[in-house]
CSV table of C-alpha atoms in Angstrom, one decimal:
chain,number,residue,atom,x,y,z
A,21,UNK,CA,-10.9,-64.0,4.9
A,22,UNK,CA,-11.3,-60.4,6.0
A,23,UNK,CA,-8.1,-58.3,5.5
A,24,UNK,CA,-6.7,-56.4,8.5
A,25,UNK,CA,-7.5,-53.1,6.8
A,26,UNK,CA,-11.2,-54.2,6.7
A,27,UNK,CA,-11.2,-54.9,10.2
A,28,UNK,CA,-9.7,-51.4,11.2
A,29,UNK,CA,-12.4,-49.8,9.1
A,30,UNK,CA,-15.2,-51.8,10.6
A,31,UNK,CA,-13.9,-51.1,14.2
A,32,UNK,CA,-13.7,-47.3,13.4
A,33,UNK,CA,-17.4,-47.4,12.1
A,34,UNK,CA,-18.3,-49.2,15.3
A,35,UNK,CA,-16.5,-46.3,17.3
A,36,UNK,CA,-18.2,-43.5,15.4
A,37,UNK,CA,-21.6,-44.9,16.5
A,38,UNK,CA,-20.9,-45.0,20.2
A,39,UNK,CA,-21.6,-42.2,22.8
A,40,UNK,CA,-18.6,-39.8,23.2
A,41,UNK,CA,-18.6,-37.7,26.5
A,42,UNK,CA,-16.0,-34.9,26.6
A,43,UNK,CA,-15.4,-33.1,29.8
A,44,UNK,CA,-14.0,-29.6,29.7
A,45,UNK,CA,-12.5,-28.9,33.2
A,46,UNK,CA,-15.3,-29.1,35.6
A,47,UNK,CA,-17.5,-26.5,33.8
A,48,UNK,CA,-18.7,-28.2,30.5
A,49,UNK,CA,-19.9,-31.6,29.4
A,50,UNK,CA,-20.3,-32.4,25.6
A,51,UNK,CA,-22.4,-35.6,24.9
A,52,UNK,CA,-22.2,-36.7,21.2
A,53,UNK,CA,-24.7,-39.2,19.8
A,54,UNK,CA,-27.3,-39.2,22.9
A,55,UNK,CA,-30.7,-40.5,23.0
A,56,UNK,CA,-32.3,-37.4,24.6
A,57,UNK,CA,-33.0,-36.1,28.0
A,58,UNK,CA,-34.6,-38.4,30.4
A,59,UNK,CA,-34.4,-36.0,33.6
A,60,UNK,CA,-33.5,-32.3,34.1
A,61,UNK,CA,-33.1,-30.2,37.2
A,62,UNK,CA,-30.5,-27.7,38.4
A,63,UNK,CA,-28.5,-30.6,40.2
A,64,UNK,CA,-28.9,-33.3,37.9
A,65,UNK,CA,-29.5,-34.2,34.4
A,66,UNK,CA,-30.0,-37.5,33.0
A,67,UNK,CA,-28.9,-38.0,29.4
A,68,UNK,CA,-30.1,-41.3,27.4
A,69,UNK,CA,-27.3,-43.0,25.7
A,70,UNK,CA,-26.9,-46.1,23.4
A,71,UNK,CA,-24.8,-47.8,26.3
A,72,UNK,CA,-27.5,-46.6,29.2
A,73,UNK,CA,-28.2,-43.6,31.3
A,74,UNK,CA,-25.2,-40.8,31.7
A,75,UNK,CA,-26.0,-39.0,35.1
A,76,UNK,CA,-24.4,-35.5,35.2
A,77,UNK,CA,-24.3,-34.3,38.8
A,78,UNK,CA,-23.4,-30.8,39.8
A,79,UNK,CA,-24.7,-27.3,40.8
A,80,UNK,CA,-26.4,-24.7,38.4
A,81,UNK,CA,-26.5,-27.0,35.7
A,82,UNK,CA,-28.0,-25.7,32.5
A,83,UNK,CA,-28.6,-27.2,29.1
A,84,UNK,CA,-27.0,-24.7,26.9
A,85,UNK,CA,-27.4,-26.4,23.6
A,86,UNK,CA,-29.1,-29.6,22.3
A,87,UNK,CA,-29.4,-30.8,18.8
A,88,UNK,CA,-29.9,-34.4,17.2
A,89,UNK,CA,-26.2,-35.2,17.4
A,90,UNK,CA,-25.0,-33.0,20.2
A,91,UNK,CA,-25.8,-32.1,23.8
A,92,UNK,CA,-23.9,-29.3,25.9
A,93,UNK,CA,-24.3,-29.0,29.6
A,94,UNK,CA,-22.6,-26.1,31.4
A,95,UNK,CA,-22.3,-25.5,35.1
A,96,UNK,CA,-20.3,-26.9,38.1
A,97,UNK,CA,-19.8,-30.6,37.2
A,98,UNK,CA,-19.6,-32.8,40.5
A,99,UNK,CA,-19.8,-36.3,38.9
A,100,UNK,CA,-20.5,-38.1,35.7
A,101,UNK,CA,-21.8,-41.6,36.1
A,102,UNK,CA,-22.7,-44.3,33.4
A,103,UNK,CA,-25.6,-46.4,34.5
A,104,UNK,CA,-27.2,-49.4,32.9
A,105,UNK,CA,-26.0,-52.2,30.6
A,106,UNK,CA,-22.5,-52.9,30.0
A,107,UNK,CA,-21.4,-52.8,26.5
B,22,UNK,CA,-25.4,-18.8,19.9
B,23,UNK,CA,-23.6,-18.4,16.5
B,24,UNK,CA,-23.9,-15.3,14.4
B,25,UNK,CA,-26.3,-16.9,11.8
B,26,UNK,CA,-28.9,-17.1,14.5
B,27,UNK,CA,-28.3,-13.5,15.4
B,28,UNK,CA,-28.7,-12.6,11.9
B,29,UNK,CA,-31.8,-14.7,11.1
B,30,UNK,CA,-33.5,-14.2,14.4
B,31,UNK,CA,-34.6,-16.4,17.3
B,32,UNK,CA,-37.3,-16.9,19.6
B,33,UNK,CA,-37.5,-17.6,23.3
B,34,UNK,CA,-40.4,-20.4,23.7
B,35,UNK,CA,-42.0,-21.7,26.7
B,36,UNK,CA,-43.4,-25.3,26.3
B,37,UNK,CA,-46.2,-26.6,28.8
B,38,UNK,CA,-47.6,-29.9,28.5
B,39,UNK,CA,-47.8,-33.4,30.3
B,40,UNK,CA,-44.5,-34.6,29.4
B,41,UNK,CA,-42.3,-31.7,28.2
B,42,UNK,CA,-39.2,-34.0,28.5
B,43,UNK,CA,-40.6,-36.2,25.6
B,44,UNK,CA,-41.4,-33.1,23.6
B,45,UNK,CA,-37.9,-31.8,24.0
B,46,UNK,CA,-36.5,-35.2,23.0
B,47,UNK,CA,-38.6,-35.1,19.8
B,48,UNK,CA,-37.7,-31.6,19.1
B,49,UNK,CA,-33.9,-32.3,19.6
B,50,UNK,CA,-34.1,-34.8,16.7
B,51,UNK,CA,-35.0,-31.9,14.2
B,52,UNK,CA,-34.4,-28.6,15.4
B,53,UNK,CA,-31.5,-27.2,17.4
B,54,UNK,CA,-32.2,-25.9,21.0
B,55,UNK,CA,-30.3,-23.5,23.0
B,56,UNK,CA,-30.4,-22.2,26.6
B,57,UNK,CA,-33.0,-24.8,27.8
B,58,UNK,CA,-34.4,-24.1,31.4
B,59,UNK,CA,-36.5,-26.3,33.5
B,60,UNK,CA,-39.2,-24.1,34.9
B,61,UNK,CA,-41.5,-26.5,36.6
B,62,UNK,CA,-42.5,-30.2,36.1
B,63,UNK,CA,-44.9,-29.2,33.3
B,64,UNK,CA,-42.8,-26.3,31.5
B,65,UNK,CA,-39.5,-25.7,30.0
B,66,UNK,CA,-38.1,-22.6,28.1
B,67,UNK,CA,-35.7,-22.5,25.5
B,68,UNK,CA,-34.3,-20.5,22.3
B,69,UNK,CA,-34.8,-21.7,18.9
B,70,UNK,CA,-34.6,-20.1,15.3
B,71,UNK,CA,-37.3,-18.5,13.7
B,72,UNK,CA,-37.3,-20.6,10.8
B,73,UNK,CA,-38.0,-23.8,13.0
B,74,UNK,CA,-41.4,-22.2,14.0
B,75,UNK,CA,-43.6,-24.9,11.8
B,76,UNK,CA,-41.6,-28.0,13.0
B,77,UNK,CA,-42.0,-26.5,16.8
B,78,UNK,CA,-45.9,-26.2,16.2
B,79,UNK,CA,-46.2,-29.5,14.5
B,80,UNK,CA,-44.4,-31.3,17.2
B,81,UNK,CA,-46.2,-29.4,20.0
B,82,UNK,CA,-49.6,-30.0,18.5
B,83,UNK,CA,-48.9,-33.8,18.2
B,84,UNK,CA,-47.9,-33.9,21.8
B,85,UNK,CA,-50.6,-31.8,23.0
B,86,UNK,CA,-48.4,-29.2,24.3
B,87,UNK,CA,-49.0,-25.5,24.5
B,88,UNK,CA,-46.4,-23.1,22.7
B,89,UNK,CA,-45.9,-19.7,24.2
B,90,UNK,CA,-43.5,-17.0,22.5
B,91,UNK,CA,-41.6,-15.2,25.5
B,92,UNK,CA,-39.6,-13.0,23.2
B,93,UNK,CA,-37.8,-12.5,20.0
B,94,UNK,CA,-34.3,-11.4,19.3
B,95,UNK,CA,-31.7,-10.8,16.5
B,96,UNK,CA,-31.8,-8.9,13.4
B,97,UNK,CA,-35.4,-9.2,12.2
B,98,UNK,CA,-36.5,-7.9,15.6
B,99,UNK,CA,-34.2,-5.0,15.6
B,100,UNK,CA,-35.6,-3.9,11.9
B,101,UNK,CA,-39.1,-4.2,13.3
B,102,UNK,CA,-38.1,-1.8,16.1
B,103,UNK,CA,-36.3,0.5,13.8
B,104,UNK,CA,-39.3,0.5,11.5
B,105,UNK,CA,-41.6,1.5,14.1
B,106,UNK,CA,-39.5,4.3,14.9
B,107,UNK,CA,-38.6,6.1,11.3
B,108,UNK,CA,-36.2,8.7,12.9
B,109,UNK,CA,-33.8,5.7,13.7
B,110,UNK,CA,-33.9,4.5,10.1
B,111,UNK,CA,-33.2,8.1,8.9
B,112,UNK,CA,-30.5,8.3,11.2
B,113,UNK,CA,-28.8,5.1,10.3
B,114,UNK,CA,-29.2,5.9,6.6
B,115,UNK,CA,-27.5,9.1,6.9
B,116,UNK,CA,-24.8,7.8,9.3
B,117,UNK,CA,-24.3,4.9,6.6
B,118,UNK,CA,-24.1,7.6,3.7
B,119,UNK,CA,-21.5,9.9,5.7
B,120,UNK,CA,-19.5,6.9,6.4
B,121,UNK,CA,-19.1,6.3,2.6
B,122,UNK,CA,-18.9,10.0,1.9
B,123,UNK,CA,-16.6,11.3,4.5
B,124,UNK,CA,-13.4,9.3,3.4
B,125,UNK,CA,-13.8,10.3,0.0
B,126,UNK,CA,-13.4,14.0,0.9
B,127,UNK,CA,-10.6,16.3,2.2
B,128,UNK,CA,-11.3,18.1,5.4
B,129,UNK,CA,-7.8,19.0,6.8
B,130,UNK,CA,-4.7,20.3,4.8
B,131,UNK,CA,-1.3,20.5,6.2
B,132,UNK,CA,2.2,21.7,4.8
B,133,UNK,CA,5.4,20.3,5.6
B,134,UNK,CA,8.9,21.0,4.3
B,135,UNK,CA,8.6,24.7,4.1
B,136,UNK,CA,11.1,26.8,5.9
B,137,UNK,CA,11.1,30.4,4.3
B,138,UNK,CA,7.8,30.2,2.3
B,139,UNK,CA,4.8,31.0,4.8
B,140,UNK,CA,2.4,28.1,5.6
B,141,UNK,CA,-0.6,30.4,5.0
B,142,UNK,CA,0.5,31.4,1.4
B,143,UNK,CA,1.1,27.7,0.6
B,144,UNK,CA,-2.3,26.9,1.8
B,145,UNK,CA,-3.9,29.8,0.0
B,146,UNK,CA,-2.2,28.9,-3.4
B,147,UNK,CA,-3.3,25.3,-2.7
B,148,UNK,CA,-6.8,26.5,-2.2
B,149,UNK,CA,-6.5,28.1,-5.7
B,150,UNK,CA,-5.3,24.7,-7.0
B,151,UNK,CA,-8.3,22.8,-5.8
B,152,UNK,CA,-7.1,21.6,-2.4
B,153,UNK,CA,-9.7,22.9,-0.2
B,154,UNK,CA,-12.0,22.0,2.5
B,155,UNK,CA,-14.5,19.4,1.2
B,156,UNK,CA,-12.7,18.7,-2.1
B,157,UNK,CA,-13.0,15.3,-3.6
B,158,UNK,CA,-10.0,12.9,-3.0
B,159,UNK,CA,-10.9,11.3,-6.4
B,160,UNK,CA,-10.6,14.5,-8.5
B,161,UNK,CA,-7.3,15.6,-6.9
B,162,UNK,CA,-4.5,14.9,-9.2
B,163,UNK,CA,-0.9,15.4,-7.6
B,164,UNK,CA,0.7,16.2,-10.8
B,165,UNK,CA,-1.8,18.8,-11.7
B,166,UNK,CA,-1.6,20.4,-8.3
B,167,UNK,CA,2.3,20.4,-8.4
B,168,UNK,CA,2.4,22.3,-11.6
B,169,UNK,CA,-0.1,24.9,-10.4
B,170,UNK,CA,1.6,25.4,-7.1
B,171,UNK,CA,4.9,25.8,-8.7
B,172,UNK,CA,3.5,28.4,-10.8
B,173,UNK,CA,1.9,30.3,-8.3
B,174,UNK,CA,4.9,30.0,-6.1
B,175,UNK,CA,8.3,30.4,-8.0
B,176,UNK,CA,10.1,30.1,-4.5
B,177,UNK,CA,9.3,26.4,-4.5
B,178,UNK,CA,11.2,23.6,-6.7
B,179,UNK,CA,8.9,20.9,-5.9
B,180,UNK,CA,5.7,20.2,-4.4
B,181,UNK,CA,3.6,16.9,-4.0
B,182,UNK,CA,0.1,16.1,-2.6
B,183,UNK,CA,-0.5,12.9,-0.5
B,184,UNK,CA,-3.8,12.1,1.0
B,185,UNK,CA,-4.4,9.9,4.0
B,186,UNK,CA,-8.1,9.7,5.1
B,187,UNK,CA,-9.5,13.2,5.2
B,188,UNK,CA,-6.0,14.7,5.6
B,189,UNK,CA,-4.1,16.0,2.7
B,190,UNK,CA,-0.3,16.5,3.0
B,191,UNK,CA,1.3,19.1,0.7
B,192,UNK,CA,4.9,18.4,0.8
B,193,UNK,CA,7.1,21.1,-0.6
B,194,UNK,CA,10.9,21.7,-1.4
B,195,UNK,CA,12.1,25.3,-1.6
B,196,UNK,CA,14.4,26.5,-4.3
B,197,UNK,CA,18.0,26.8,-2.9
B,198,UNK,CA,19.0,30.4,-2.9
B,199,UNK,CA,22.6,31.0,-4.4
B,200,UNK,CA,24.6,32.3,-1.6
B,201,UNK,CA,25.7,36.0,-2.1
B,202,UNK,CA,29.4,36.3,-2.8
B,203,UNK,CA,31.2,38.1,0.1
B,204,UNK,CA,32.9,41.1,-1.5
B,205,UNK,CA,35.7,40.6,0.9
B,206,UNK,CA,36.5,37.1,-0.6
B,207,UNK,CA,39.3,37.3,-3.2
B,208,UNK,CA,38.7,35.5,-6.3
B,209,UNK,CA,40.1,35.7,-9.9
B,210,UNK,CA,38.4,34.9,-13.4
B,211,UNK,CA,40.6,32.6,-15.3
B,212,UNK,CA,40.6,31.0,-18.8
B,213,UNK,CA,38.9,27.6,-18.8
B,214,UNK,CA,40.1,27.2,-22.5
B,215,UNK,CA,42.7,28.5,-24.8
B,216,UNK,CA,41.5,31.0,-27.6
B,217,UNK,CA,41.1,34.4,-28.8
B,218,UNK,CA,39.1,37.0,-26.9
B,219,UNK,CA,36.1,38.4,-28.7
B,220,UNK,CA,34.2,39.9,-26.0
B,221,UNK,CA,35.2,41.3,-22.6
B,222,UNK,CA,32.9,42.5,-19.7
B,223,UNK,CA,34.4,43.4,-16.3
B,224,UNK,CA,32.2,44.2,-13.4
B,225,UNK,CA,34.5,44.1,-10.5
B,226,UNK,CA,38.4,43.5,-10.4
B,227,UNK,CA,41.2,44.4,-12.7
B,228,UNK,CA,41.1,43.6,-16.2
B,229,UNK,CA,44.2,41.6,-17.4
B,230,UNK,CA,43.4,41.1,-21.1
B,231,UNK,CA,41.3,42.8,-24.0
B,232,UNK,CA,39.7,41.9,-27.0
B,233,UNK,CA,41.6,40.3,-29.7
B,234,UNK,CA,44.3,39.0,-27.4
B,235,UNK,CA,45.2,35.4,-27.4
B,236,UNK,CA,44.9,33.5,-23.8
B,237,UNK,CA,45.9,30.2,-22.8
B,238,UNK,CA,44.0,27.7,-20.5
B,239,UNK,CA,44.5,28.9,-16.8
B,240,UNK,CA,45.6,32.4,-17.5
B,241,UNK,CA,44.1,34.8,-15.1
B,242,UNK,CA,41.7,37.2,-17.3
B,243,UNK,CA,40.1,39.6,-14.4
B,244,UNK,CA,42.4,39.7,-11.2
B,245,UNK,CA,40.5,40.1,-8.0
B,246,UNK,CA,43.6,42.3,-6.6
B,247,UNK,CA,43.8,46.0,-7.9
B,248,UNK,CA,46.9,47.8,-6.9
B,249,UNK,CA,46.2,51.4,-6.0
B,250,UNK,CA,49.7,52.5,-5.4
B,251,UNK,CA,49.7,52.7,-1.5
B,252,UNK,CA,47.2,50.4,-1.0
B,253,UNK,CA,45.9,47.2,-2.6
B,254,UNK,CA,42.1,46.5,-3.0
B,255,UNK,CA,41.3,42.9,-2.5
B,256,UNK,CA,37.8,41.8,-4.2
B,257,UNK,CA,35.9,39.0,-5.8
B,258,UNK,CA,36.4,39.5,-9.6
B,259,UNK,CA,33.2,39.4,-11.8
B,260,UNK,CA,32.9,39.6,-15.5
B,261,UNK,CA,32.2,37.8,-18.7
B,262,UNK,CA,34.8,36.8,-21.2
B,263,UNK,CA,34.1,35.3,-24.7
B,264,UNK,CA,36.5,33.7,-26.8
B,265,UNK,CA,36.9,31.8,-30.2
B,266,UNK,CA,38.4,28.4,-29.2
B,267,UNK,CA,39.4,25.4,-31.1
B,268,UNK,CA,38.9,21.9,-29.6
B,269,UNK,CA,40.1,18.5,-31.0
B,270,UNK,CA,37.4,15.8,-30.4
B,271,UNK,CA,37.4,12.0,-31.2
B,272,UNK,CA,34.4,9.8,-31.0
B,273,UNK,CA,34.0,6.1,-31.9
B,274,UNK,CA,30.9,3.9,-32.7
B,275,UNK,CA,30.8,0.3,-33.2
B,276,UNK,CA,29.7,-1.0,-36.8
B,277,UNK,CA,27.6,-3.9,-35.5
B,278,UNK,CA,24.7,-3.2,-33.0
B,279,UNK,CA,21.9,-5.4,-31.7
B,280,UNK,CA,18.3,-4.3,-32.0
B,281,UNK,CA,15.2,-6.1,-30.2
B,282,UNK,CA,13.3,-8.0,-32.8
B,283,UNK,CA,10.0,-9.9,-32.9
B,284,UNK,CA,8.7,-10.8,-29.4
B,285,UNK,CA,9.0,-14.7,-29.1
B,286,UNK,CA,7.3,-15.3,-25.6
B,287,UNK,CA,5.4,-13.7,-22.9
B,288,UNK,CA,5.1,-15.1,-19.3
B,289,UNK,CA,3.0,-13.6,-16.7
B,290,UNK,CA,3.5,-14.2,-13.1
B,291,UNK,CA,0.9,-13.4,-10.3
B,292,UNK,CA,1.3,-12.2,-6.9
B,293,UNK,CA,-0.6,-10.7,-4.0
B,294,UNK,CA,0.9,-8.2,-1.5
B,295,UNK,CA,-1.0,-8.1,1.8
B,296,UNK,CA,0.3,-5.4,4.1
B,297,UNK,CA,4.1,-6.0,3.7
B,298,UNK,CA,4.0,-9.7,2.9
B,299,UNK,CA,3.9,-10.8,-0.7
B,300,UNK,CA,2.5,-14.1,-1.5
B,301,UNK,CA,3.7,-15.4,-4.8
B,302,UNK,CA,1.7,-17.8,-7.0
B,303,UNK,CA,4.6,-19.0,-8.8
B,304,UNK,CA,7.7,-21.2,-7.7
B,305,UNK,CA,10.5,-19.8,-9.6
B,306,UNK,CA,11.4,-16.1,-9.4
B,307,UNK,CA,14.0,-14.1,-11.0
B,308,UNK,CA,14.9,-13.1,-14.6
B,309,UNK,CA,14.4,-15.9,-17.0
B,310,UNK,CA,16.5,-15.2,-19.9
B,311,UNK,CA,19.3,-12.8,-20.7
B,312,UNK,CA,18.1,-9.5,-22.1
B,313,UNK,CA,14.3,-10.4,-21.4
B,314,UNK,CA,11.9,-7.5,-20.4
B,315,UNK,CA,10.1,-7.3,-17.2
B,316,UNK,CA,7.0,-5.0,-16.6
B,317,UNK,CA,5.4,-4.8,-13.3
B,318,UNK,CA,1.8,-3.8,-12.9
B,319,UNK,CA,0.5,-3.1,-9.3
B,320,UNK,CA,-3.3,-2.9,-8.9
B,321,UNK,CA,-4.3,-1.8,-5.5
B,322,UNK,CA,-7.7,-3.2,-4.3
B,323,UNK,CA,-10.3,-0.4,-3.4
B,324,UNK,CA,-13.9,-0.3,-1.9
B,325,UNK,CA,-16.3,2.0,-3.0
B,326,UNK,CA,-15.8,5.4,-1.5
B,327,UNK,CA,-12.0,5.5,-1.8
B,328,UNK,CA,-11.3,3.0,0.9
B,329,UNK,CA,-8.1,1.4,0.0
B,330,UNK,CA,-7.5,-2.1,1.2
B,331,UNK,CA,-4.0,-3.3,2.2
B,332,UNK,CA,-4.0,-5.7,-0.5
B,333,UNK,CA,-2.3,-5.0,-4.1
B,334,UNK,CA,-2.6,-7.5,-6.9
B,335,UNK,CA,0.8,-7.8,-8.9
B,336,UNK,CA,1.2,-9.1,-12.3
B,337,UNK,CA,4.8,-9.4,-13.6
B,338,UNK,CA,5.1,-9.6,-17.3
B,339,UNK,CA,8.2,-11.0,-18.9
B,340,UNK,CA,8.9,-10.9,-22.5
B,341,UNK,CA,11.6,-12.5,-24.6
B,342,UNK,CA,12.4,-11.2,-27.6
B,343,UNK,CA,14.7,-12.0,-30.5
B,344,UNK,CA,18.1,-9.8,-30.7
B,345,UNK,CA,19.0,-9.0,-34.2
B,346,UNK,CA,22.6,-8.0,-35.2
B,347,UNK,CA,22.5,-5.2,-37.4
B,348,UNK,CA,25.4,-3.2,-39.5
B,349,UNK,CA,25.0,0.4,-38.8
B,350,UNK,CA,25.3,2.3,-42.3
B,351,UNK,CA,27.7,5.0,-42.7
B,352,UNK,CA,25.4,8.0,-42.9
B,353,UNK,CA,23.7,6.9,-39.6
B,354,UNK,CA,27.0,6.4,-37.8
B,355,UNK,CA,28.2,9.8,-39.1
B,356,UNK,CA,25.0,11.6,-37.7
B,357,UNK,CA,25.3,9.7,-34.4
B,358,UNK,CA,28.8,10.6,-33.8
B,359,UNK,CA,28.3,14.2,-34.9
B,360,UNK,CA,25.4,14.6,-32.4
B,361,UNK,CA,27.4,13.0,-29.6
B,362,UNK,CA,30.3,15.3,-30.3
B,363,UNK,CA,27.9,18.4,-30.2
B,364,UNK,CA,26.2,17.4,-27.1
B,365,UNK,CA,29.7,16.6,-25.3
B,366,UNK,CA,30.9,20.2,-26.3
B,367,UNK,CA,27.5,21.7,-25.3
B,368,UNK,CA,27.5,20.0,-21.9
B,369,UNK,CA,31.0,21.1,-20.9
B,370,UNK,CA,30.4,24.8,-21.7
B,371,UNK,CA,28.6,27.5,-19.8
B,372,UNK,CA,27.3,29.1,-23.0
B,373,UNK,CA,28.8,28.3,-26.4
B,374,UNK,CA,28.0,28.2,-30.0
B,375,UNK,CA,29.6,26.1,-32.7
B,376,UNK,CA,31.1,28.3,-35.3
B,377,UNK,CA,32.8,25.7,-37.7
B,378,UNK,CA,34.0,22.5,-37.7
B,379,UNK,CA,36.5,20.0,-39.5
B,380,UNK,CA,35.6,16.4,-38.8
B,381,UNK,CA,36.6,13.2,-40.7
B,382,UNK,CA,35.0,9.9,-40.4
B,383,UNK,CA,37.2,6.6,-40.8
B,384,UNK,CA,36.4,3.0,-40.6
B,385,UNK,CA,38.8,0.7,-38.8
B,386,UNK,CA,38.6,-2.7,-36.8
B,387,UNK,CA,35.1,-2.8,-36.7
B,388,UNK,CA,34.2,0.7,-35.4
B,389,UNK,CA,33.5,4.1,-37.0
B,390,UNK,CA,35.9,6.8,-35.9
B,391,UNK,CA,35.2,10.6,-36.2
B,392,UNK,CA,38.2,12.9,-35.4
B,393,UNK,CA,38.6,16.7,-36.1
B,394,UNK,CA,38.6,20.1,-34.8
B,395,UNK,CA,35.5,22.2,-33.5
B,396,UNK,CA,35.6,25.9,-33.3
B,397,UNK,CA,33.4,27.6,-30.9
B,398,UNK,CA,32.6,30.8,-29.7
B,399,UNK,CA,32.0,30.3,-25.9
B,400,UNK,CA,32.4,31.9,-22.4
B,401,UNK,CA,35.7,30.8,-21.2
B,402,UNK,CA,35.9,33.1,-17.8
B,403,UNK,CA,35.6,30.8,-14.7
B,404,UNK,CA,35.6,32.1,-11.2
B,405,UNK,CA,38.1,30.7,-8.7
B,406,UNK,CA,37.9,31.3,-5.1
B,407,UNK,CA,40.9,32.9,-3.6
B,408,UNK,CA,42.1,33.1,-0.1
B,409,UNK,CA,41.4,36.1,2.1
B,410,UNK,CA,45.2,37.4,3.3
B,411,UNK,CA,45.0,39.1,6.6
B,412,UNK,CA,48.5,40.5,6.2
B,413,UNK,CA,47.9,42.0,2.8
B,414,UNK,CA,45.2,44.3,4.2
B,415,UNK,CA,44.3,47.1,6.3
B,416,UNK,CA,41.6,47.2,8.9
B,417,UNK,CA,39.1,49.3,6.7
B,418,UNK,CA,36.9,46.2,5.8
B,419,UNK,CA,33.8,48.2,5.0
B,420,UNK,CA,35.3,49.9,2.0
B,421,UNK,CA,36.8,46.7,0.9
B,422,UNK,CA,40.3,48.5,0.5
B,423,UNK,CA,43.3,46.8,2.1
B,424,UNK,CA,46.6,48.0,3.1
B,425,UNK,CA,49.6,46.8,1.1
B,426,UNK,CA,51.6,46.2,4.3
């Protein structure tokens, strides 16, 4: 029988692998654990994630920084939409 | 963009291909990309580090994309630009050399604390002592300059040199001039001790004793008032009176004293002073044991060129020693007591010479006691300030003669 400590540890590990989206005001969006860029324009950026597609809509959007773990979008954010399968 | 990118250098890249989005996805798995811009459906541009050039070339080649370098930035690019213009390199080298050389030199000298001695005279003397334009701060020794300045300018009683940056500040204290005695002030010369006068010299006033005469303590030797018959002259008496005196003395010294013996323990404590804040690397402070010794060593941190950082490393060394009780031998006690008595007499006299002594050493209740008489030849005359009496004088102040009234 699994101890409750083991259950907490497993749930924490599961959370670590999930996509983390951080919105700073309406100016910046930080996406961690992404799967790459699927579409890119000044008004819309599509980010692939484990849970589906994250649609970032806004004006003068710019992909400031992109690495294996993180993705950083700046501009005026109008909406953040999660599309695709539900986890 | 972090500082490391600016130091190592980065490039602006344009990637053109059939599916730049896929290439971007592949690139982001291995390298970091910044300022990504979508130029058209077939091309994107971004910044990447110089060191990621090979990875970029490999992935672009595999995807069949074309890589175009739009520009370079950062320190390597700046260095390349500077190399193409040697004058800039020379200028930067000179600038760097000057920034190291200038703080180690003195370019300005200022004087403070002088009131009567002219600043120009002090500066001139300081120049002769080595405090001059362009002098090295390292070679400047405050104690040496002080001694030289005091030798050159006897009007000064103290001098010190502090340097801050390129400015040397000479702080001086002038010798206090003895105020001249006002001849209109009445003053007598009285005997400080009882004795027999051996030498008598009067410069001003009326002598009231002579050589060979016995005088007692407090007796007026030279009076400031001279009776001229119809008039009385009031003045400040001046003169020197030497006499043979006898003084009864007594001094005691404990028989048992304690001396510091072998060192038993040494404890070192370290701390750091940053600005005005002290960071202690120990928990307990204060004196550890009664009678233990404490020595503080302060090591200021300096950069090459004389730049002193506001950081000082402090080492506190505590030493615990054994205290050994020692019995003082009789001959040592006698010598010590004799010296103490002589010192006491000389300290209390203006000018004195010990002529004879009759001292006896006794031992009682754990102490050595020395008692007896000391015969001296000393200056016993002391000036007493009198009060100027308006009623005793006439109006002729310039001559110093006053009417009897």
